[in-house]
GROMACS .gro file of C-alpha atoms in nm:
model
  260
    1UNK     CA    1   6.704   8.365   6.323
    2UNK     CA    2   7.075   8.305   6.487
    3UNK     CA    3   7.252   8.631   6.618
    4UNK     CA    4   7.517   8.665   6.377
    5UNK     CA    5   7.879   8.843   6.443
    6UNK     CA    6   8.198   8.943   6.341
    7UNK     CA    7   8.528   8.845   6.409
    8UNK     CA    8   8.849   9.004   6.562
    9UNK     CA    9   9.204   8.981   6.551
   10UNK     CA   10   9.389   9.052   6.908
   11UNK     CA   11   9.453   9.392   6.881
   12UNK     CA   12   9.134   9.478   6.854
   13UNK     CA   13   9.122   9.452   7.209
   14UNK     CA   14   9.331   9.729   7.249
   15UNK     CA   15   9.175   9.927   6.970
   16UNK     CA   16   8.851   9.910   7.122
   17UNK     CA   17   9.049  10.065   7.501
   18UNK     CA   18   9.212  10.363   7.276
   19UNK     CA   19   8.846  10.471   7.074
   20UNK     CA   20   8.690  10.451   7.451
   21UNK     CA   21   8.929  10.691   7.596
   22UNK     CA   22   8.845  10.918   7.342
   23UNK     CA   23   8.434  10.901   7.407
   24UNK     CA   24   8.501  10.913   7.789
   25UNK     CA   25   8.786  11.221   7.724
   26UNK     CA   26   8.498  11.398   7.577
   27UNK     CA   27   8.266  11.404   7.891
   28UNK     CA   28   8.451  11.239   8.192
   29UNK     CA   29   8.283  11.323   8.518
   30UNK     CA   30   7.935  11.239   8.376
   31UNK     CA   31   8.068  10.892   8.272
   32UNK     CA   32   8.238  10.872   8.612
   33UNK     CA   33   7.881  10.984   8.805
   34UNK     CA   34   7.691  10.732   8.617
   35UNK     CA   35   7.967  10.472   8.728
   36UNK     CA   36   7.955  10.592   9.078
   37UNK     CA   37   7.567  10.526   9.048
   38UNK     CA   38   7.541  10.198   8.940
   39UNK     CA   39   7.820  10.152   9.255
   40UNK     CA   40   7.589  10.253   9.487
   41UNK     CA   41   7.247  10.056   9.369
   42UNK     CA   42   7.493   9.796   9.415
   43UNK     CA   43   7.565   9.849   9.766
   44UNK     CA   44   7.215   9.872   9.876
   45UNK     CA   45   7.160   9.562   9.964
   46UNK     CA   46   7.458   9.575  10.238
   47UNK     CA   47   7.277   9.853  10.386
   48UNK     CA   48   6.883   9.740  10.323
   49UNK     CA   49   6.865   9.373  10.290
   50UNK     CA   50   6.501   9.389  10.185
   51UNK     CA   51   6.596   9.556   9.868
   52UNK     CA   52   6.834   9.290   9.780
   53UNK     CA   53   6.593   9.146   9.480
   54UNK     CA   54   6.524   9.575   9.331
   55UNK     CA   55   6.854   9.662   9.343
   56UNK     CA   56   6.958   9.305   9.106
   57UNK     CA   57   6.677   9.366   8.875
   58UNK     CA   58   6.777   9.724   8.837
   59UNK     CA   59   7.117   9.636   8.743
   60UNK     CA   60   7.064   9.546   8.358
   61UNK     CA   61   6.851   9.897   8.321
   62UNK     CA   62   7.155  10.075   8.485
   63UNK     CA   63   7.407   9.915   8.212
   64UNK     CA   64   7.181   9.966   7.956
   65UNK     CA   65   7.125  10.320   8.013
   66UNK     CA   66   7.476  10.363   8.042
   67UNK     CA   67   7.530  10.182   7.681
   68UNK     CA   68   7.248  10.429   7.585
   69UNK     CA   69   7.432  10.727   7.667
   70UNK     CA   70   7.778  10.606   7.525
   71UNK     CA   71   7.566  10.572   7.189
   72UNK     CA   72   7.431  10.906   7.234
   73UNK     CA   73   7.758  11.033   7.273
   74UNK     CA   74   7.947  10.861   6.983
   75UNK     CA   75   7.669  11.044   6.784
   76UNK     CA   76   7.782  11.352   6.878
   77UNK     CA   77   7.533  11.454   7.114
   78UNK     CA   78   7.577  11.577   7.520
   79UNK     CA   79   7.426  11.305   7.790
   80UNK     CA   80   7.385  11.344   8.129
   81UNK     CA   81   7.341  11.166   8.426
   82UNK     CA   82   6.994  11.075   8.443
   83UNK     CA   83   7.038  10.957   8.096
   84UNK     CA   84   7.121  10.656   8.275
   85UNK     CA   85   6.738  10.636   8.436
   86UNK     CA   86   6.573  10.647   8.046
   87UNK     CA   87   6.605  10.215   7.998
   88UNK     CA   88   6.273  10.230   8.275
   89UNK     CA   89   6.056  10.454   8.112
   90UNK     CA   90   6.104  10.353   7.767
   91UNK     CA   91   5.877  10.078   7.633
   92UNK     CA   92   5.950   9.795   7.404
   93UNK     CA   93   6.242   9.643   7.561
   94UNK     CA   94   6.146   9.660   7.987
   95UNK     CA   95   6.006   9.315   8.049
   96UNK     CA   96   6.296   9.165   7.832
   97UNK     CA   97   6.550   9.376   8.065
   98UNK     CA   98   6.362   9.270   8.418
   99UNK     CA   99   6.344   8.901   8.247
  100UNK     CA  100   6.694   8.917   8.207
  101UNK     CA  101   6.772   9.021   8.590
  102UNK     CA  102   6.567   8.722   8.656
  103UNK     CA  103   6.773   8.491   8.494
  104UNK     CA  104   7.083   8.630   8.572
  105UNK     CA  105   6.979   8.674   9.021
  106UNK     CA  106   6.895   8.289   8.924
  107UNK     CA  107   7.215   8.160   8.811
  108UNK     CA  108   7.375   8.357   9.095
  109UNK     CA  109   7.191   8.216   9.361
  110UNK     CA  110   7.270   7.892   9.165
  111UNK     CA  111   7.651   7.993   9.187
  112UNK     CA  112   7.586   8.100   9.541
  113UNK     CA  113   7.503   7.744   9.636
  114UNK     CA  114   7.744   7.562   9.478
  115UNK     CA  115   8.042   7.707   9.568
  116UNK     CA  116   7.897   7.677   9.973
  117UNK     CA  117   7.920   7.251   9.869
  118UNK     CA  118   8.246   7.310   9.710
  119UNK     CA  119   8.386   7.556  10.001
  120UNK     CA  120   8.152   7.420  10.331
  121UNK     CA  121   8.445   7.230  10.492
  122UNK     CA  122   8.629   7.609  10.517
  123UNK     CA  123   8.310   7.818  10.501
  124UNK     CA  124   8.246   7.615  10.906
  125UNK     CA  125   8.594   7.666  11.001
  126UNK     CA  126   8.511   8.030  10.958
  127UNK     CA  127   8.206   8.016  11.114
  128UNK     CA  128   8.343   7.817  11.451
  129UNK     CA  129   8.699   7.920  11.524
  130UNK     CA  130   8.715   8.287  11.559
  131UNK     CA  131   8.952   8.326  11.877
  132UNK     CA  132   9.253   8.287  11.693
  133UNK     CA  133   9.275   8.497  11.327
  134UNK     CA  134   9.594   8.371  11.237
  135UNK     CA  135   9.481   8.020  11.293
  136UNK     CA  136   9.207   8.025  11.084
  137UNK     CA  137   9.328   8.178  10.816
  138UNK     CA  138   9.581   7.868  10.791
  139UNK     CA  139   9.312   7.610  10.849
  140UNK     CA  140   9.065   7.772  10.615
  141UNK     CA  141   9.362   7.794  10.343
  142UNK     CA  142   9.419   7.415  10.406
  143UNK     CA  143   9.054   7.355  10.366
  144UNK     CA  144   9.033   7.452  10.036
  145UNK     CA  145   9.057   7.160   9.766
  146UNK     CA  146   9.216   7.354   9.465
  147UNK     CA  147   9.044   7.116   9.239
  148UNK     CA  148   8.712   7.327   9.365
  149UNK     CA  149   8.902   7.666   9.300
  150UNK     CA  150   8.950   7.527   8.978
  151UNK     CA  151   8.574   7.425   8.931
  152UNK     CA  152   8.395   7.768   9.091
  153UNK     CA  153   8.665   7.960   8.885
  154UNK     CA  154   8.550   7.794   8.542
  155UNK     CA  155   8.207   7.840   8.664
  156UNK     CA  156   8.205   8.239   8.749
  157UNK     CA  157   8.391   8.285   8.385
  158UNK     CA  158   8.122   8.070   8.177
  159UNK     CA  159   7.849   8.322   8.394
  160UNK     CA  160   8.059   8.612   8.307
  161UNK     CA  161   8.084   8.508   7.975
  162UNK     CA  162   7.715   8.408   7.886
  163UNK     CA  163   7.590   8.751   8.024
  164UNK     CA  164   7.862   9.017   7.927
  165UNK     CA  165   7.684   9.099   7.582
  166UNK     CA  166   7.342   8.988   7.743
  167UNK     CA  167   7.208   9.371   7.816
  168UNK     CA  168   7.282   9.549   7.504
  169UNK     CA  169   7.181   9.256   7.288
  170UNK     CA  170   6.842   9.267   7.473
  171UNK     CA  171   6.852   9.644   7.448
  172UNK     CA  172   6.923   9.760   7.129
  173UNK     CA  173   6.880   9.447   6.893
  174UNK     CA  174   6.539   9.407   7.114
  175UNK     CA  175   6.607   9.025   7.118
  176UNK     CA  176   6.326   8.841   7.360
  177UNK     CA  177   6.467   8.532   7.345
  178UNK     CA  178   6.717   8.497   7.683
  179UNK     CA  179   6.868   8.138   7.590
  180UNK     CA  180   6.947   8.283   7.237
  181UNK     CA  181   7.090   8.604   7.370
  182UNK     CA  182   7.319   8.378   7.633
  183UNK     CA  183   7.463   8.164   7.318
  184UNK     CA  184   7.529   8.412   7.120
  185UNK     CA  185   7.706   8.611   7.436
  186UNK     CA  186   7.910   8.256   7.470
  187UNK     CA  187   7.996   8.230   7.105
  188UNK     CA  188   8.134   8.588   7.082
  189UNK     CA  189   8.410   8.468   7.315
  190UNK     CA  190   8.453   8.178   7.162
  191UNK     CA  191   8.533   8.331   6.816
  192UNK     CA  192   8.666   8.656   6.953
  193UNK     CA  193   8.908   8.453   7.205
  194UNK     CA  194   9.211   8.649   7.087
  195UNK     CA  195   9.052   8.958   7.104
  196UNK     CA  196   8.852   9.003   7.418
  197UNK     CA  197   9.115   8.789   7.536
  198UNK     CA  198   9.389   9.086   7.528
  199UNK     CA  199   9.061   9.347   7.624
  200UNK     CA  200   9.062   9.089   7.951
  201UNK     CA  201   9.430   9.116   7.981
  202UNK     CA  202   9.458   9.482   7.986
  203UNK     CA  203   9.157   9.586   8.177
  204UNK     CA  204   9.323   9.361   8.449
  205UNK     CA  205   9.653   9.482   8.417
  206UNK     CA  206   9.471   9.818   8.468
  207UNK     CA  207   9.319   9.709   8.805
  208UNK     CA  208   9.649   9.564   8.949
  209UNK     CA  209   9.798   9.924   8.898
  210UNK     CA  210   9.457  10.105   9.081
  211UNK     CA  211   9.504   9.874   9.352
  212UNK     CA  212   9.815   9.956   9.464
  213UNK     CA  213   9.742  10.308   9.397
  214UNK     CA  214   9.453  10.321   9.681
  215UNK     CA  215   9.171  10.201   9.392
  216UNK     CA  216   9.094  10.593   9.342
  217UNK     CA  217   9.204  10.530   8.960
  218UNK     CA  218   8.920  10.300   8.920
  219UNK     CA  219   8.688  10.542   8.898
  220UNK     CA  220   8.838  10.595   8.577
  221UNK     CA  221   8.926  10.287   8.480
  222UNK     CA  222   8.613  10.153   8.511
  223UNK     CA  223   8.388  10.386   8.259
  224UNK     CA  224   8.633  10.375   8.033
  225UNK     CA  225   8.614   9.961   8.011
  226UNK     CA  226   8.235  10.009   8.055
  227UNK     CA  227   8.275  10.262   7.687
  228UNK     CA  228   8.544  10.000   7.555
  229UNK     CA  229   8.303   9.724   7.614
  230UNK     CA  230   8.019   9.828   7.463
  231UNK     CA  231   8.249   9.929   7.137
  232UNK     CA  232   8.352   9.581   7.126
  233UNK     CA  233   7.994   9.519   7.115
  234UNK     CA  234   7.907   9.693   6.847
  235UNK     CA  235   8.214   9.594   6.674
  236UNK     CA  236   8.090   9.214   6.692
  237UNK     CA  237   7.748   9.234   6.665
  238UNK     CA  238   7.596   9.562   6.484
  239UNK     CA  239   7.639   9.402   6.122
  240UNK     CA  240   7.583   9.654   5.868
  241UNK     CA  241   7.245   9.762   6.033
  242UNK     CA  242   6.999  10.017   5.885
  243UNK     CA  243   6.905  10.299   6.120
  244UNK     CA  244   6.541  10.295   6.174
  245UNK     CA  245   6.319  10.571   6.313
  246UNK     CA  246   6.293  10.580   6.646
  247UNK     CA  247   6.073  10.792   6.927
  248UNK     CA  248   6.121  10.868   7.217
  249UNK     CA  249   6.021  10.507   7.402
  250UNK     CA  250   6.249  10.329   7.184
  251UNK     CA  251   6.584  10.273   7.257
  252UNK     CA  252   6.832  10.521   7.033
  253UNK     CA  253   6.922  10.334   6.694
  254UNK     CA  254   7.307  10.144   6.661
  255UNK     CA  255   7.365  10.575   6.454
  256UNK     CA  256   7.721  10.686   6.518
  257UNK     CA  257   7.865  10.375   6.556
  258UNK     CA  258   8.218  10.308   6.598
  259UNK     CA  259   8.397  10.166   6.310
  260UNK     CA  260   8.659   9.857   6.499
   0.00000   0.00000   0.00000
């Protein structure tokens, strides 16, 4: 059966930014923690290489304990931050979250090796010239075809794209399926253009300013477009949906969701 969804008009986009403010206002340095801590897995593997392939296939659990506890709060309840652990202990939906990881560490390493073809010509000026930094800076700028900017750009946002609604659609609708679940993640952008197009816009308008402001604001910026995007999730995708019974190894039902 096809994933079906909804679709927005363009404010929505900001709609979704304002109702997040309010869930993170509620309970900021928890949402900021759990942000911090999905930061760090992330940098593990700069620091222990070996754990490279863990710290990838933890990633979906991380996001999807962090939707968890978003839904927990919109339904009126307190979280904290090893709410974000509860996505590995809980059964049901763990070997479609670790199958997920899979696919997703594949298409990076697929991404991986295509932009080294697209970018080798400057990827060995960087590697041979290092006496002079000004000089290779200017020869690795001239390497660089902008056709293939063009190409590995287009590329990164179709990846983006097919996995942004990948984890909670796995999560909470339990859907096993991963090529359905990347179609329907590529559809909702395709029908929600306007929309997640002006959710895009602002979130990067939002990063400009924390960059020039030492990137300190980011550690609110970012919870609060983690909370924004999984509203716009719900907003698409949680059609009319009865609340089932759940226990505790089941993810928490789509209860106290927020009405885009």
């Amino acid at each position: 059966m096809a994933i079906e969804l909804r679709v927005f008009k363009a404010q929505s986009g900001l709609t979704w930014f304002k109702a997040a403010w309010k869930i993170f206002k509620a309970q900021p340095s928890t949402f900021i923690f759990m942000h911090l801590f999905i930061i760090l897995v992330g940098l593990i593997p700069f620091v222990i290489p070996l754990l490279q392939i863990p710290a990838a296939l933890a990633t979906p659990f991380l996001i999807a304990g962090f939707y968890r506890a978003v839904l927990i709060k919109l339904q009126g309840e307190k979280i904290m931050l090893a709410d974000i652990l509860k996505p590995f202990t809980e059964k049901g939906t763990r070997l479609s979250l670790f199958r997920l990881g899979l696919y997703q560490m594949a298409v990076g390493i697929l991404l991986a090796l295509v932009s080294s073809a697209l970018f080798e010509d400057a990827l060995l000026i960087l590697q041979e010239n290092t006496q002079n930094p000004e000089l290779v800076v200017e020869q690795f700028i001239a390497a660089i075809q902008p056709a293939n900017v063009i190409i590995f750009v287009s590329l990164i946002a179709v990846y983006m794209m097919a996995f942004a609604f990948a984890v909670p659609l796995v999560y909470f609708k339990k859907k096993e399926a991963i090529f359905e679940v990347i179609k329907a993640s590529l559809l909702s952008f395709w029908h929600n253009f306007a929309a997640l197009g002006v959710f895009g816009g602002i979130l990067s308008v939002l990063i400009l300013i924390s960059s020039l402001l030492s990137l300190i604001p980011l550690l609110i910026v970012m919870p609060i477009s983690y909370i924004a995007f999984f509203i716009a999730y719900q907003a698409i995708f949680q059609l009319d949906e009865v609340n089932n019974t759940q226990n505790n190894d089941e993810p928490p039902s789509s209860h106290g969701q927020f009405d885009a």
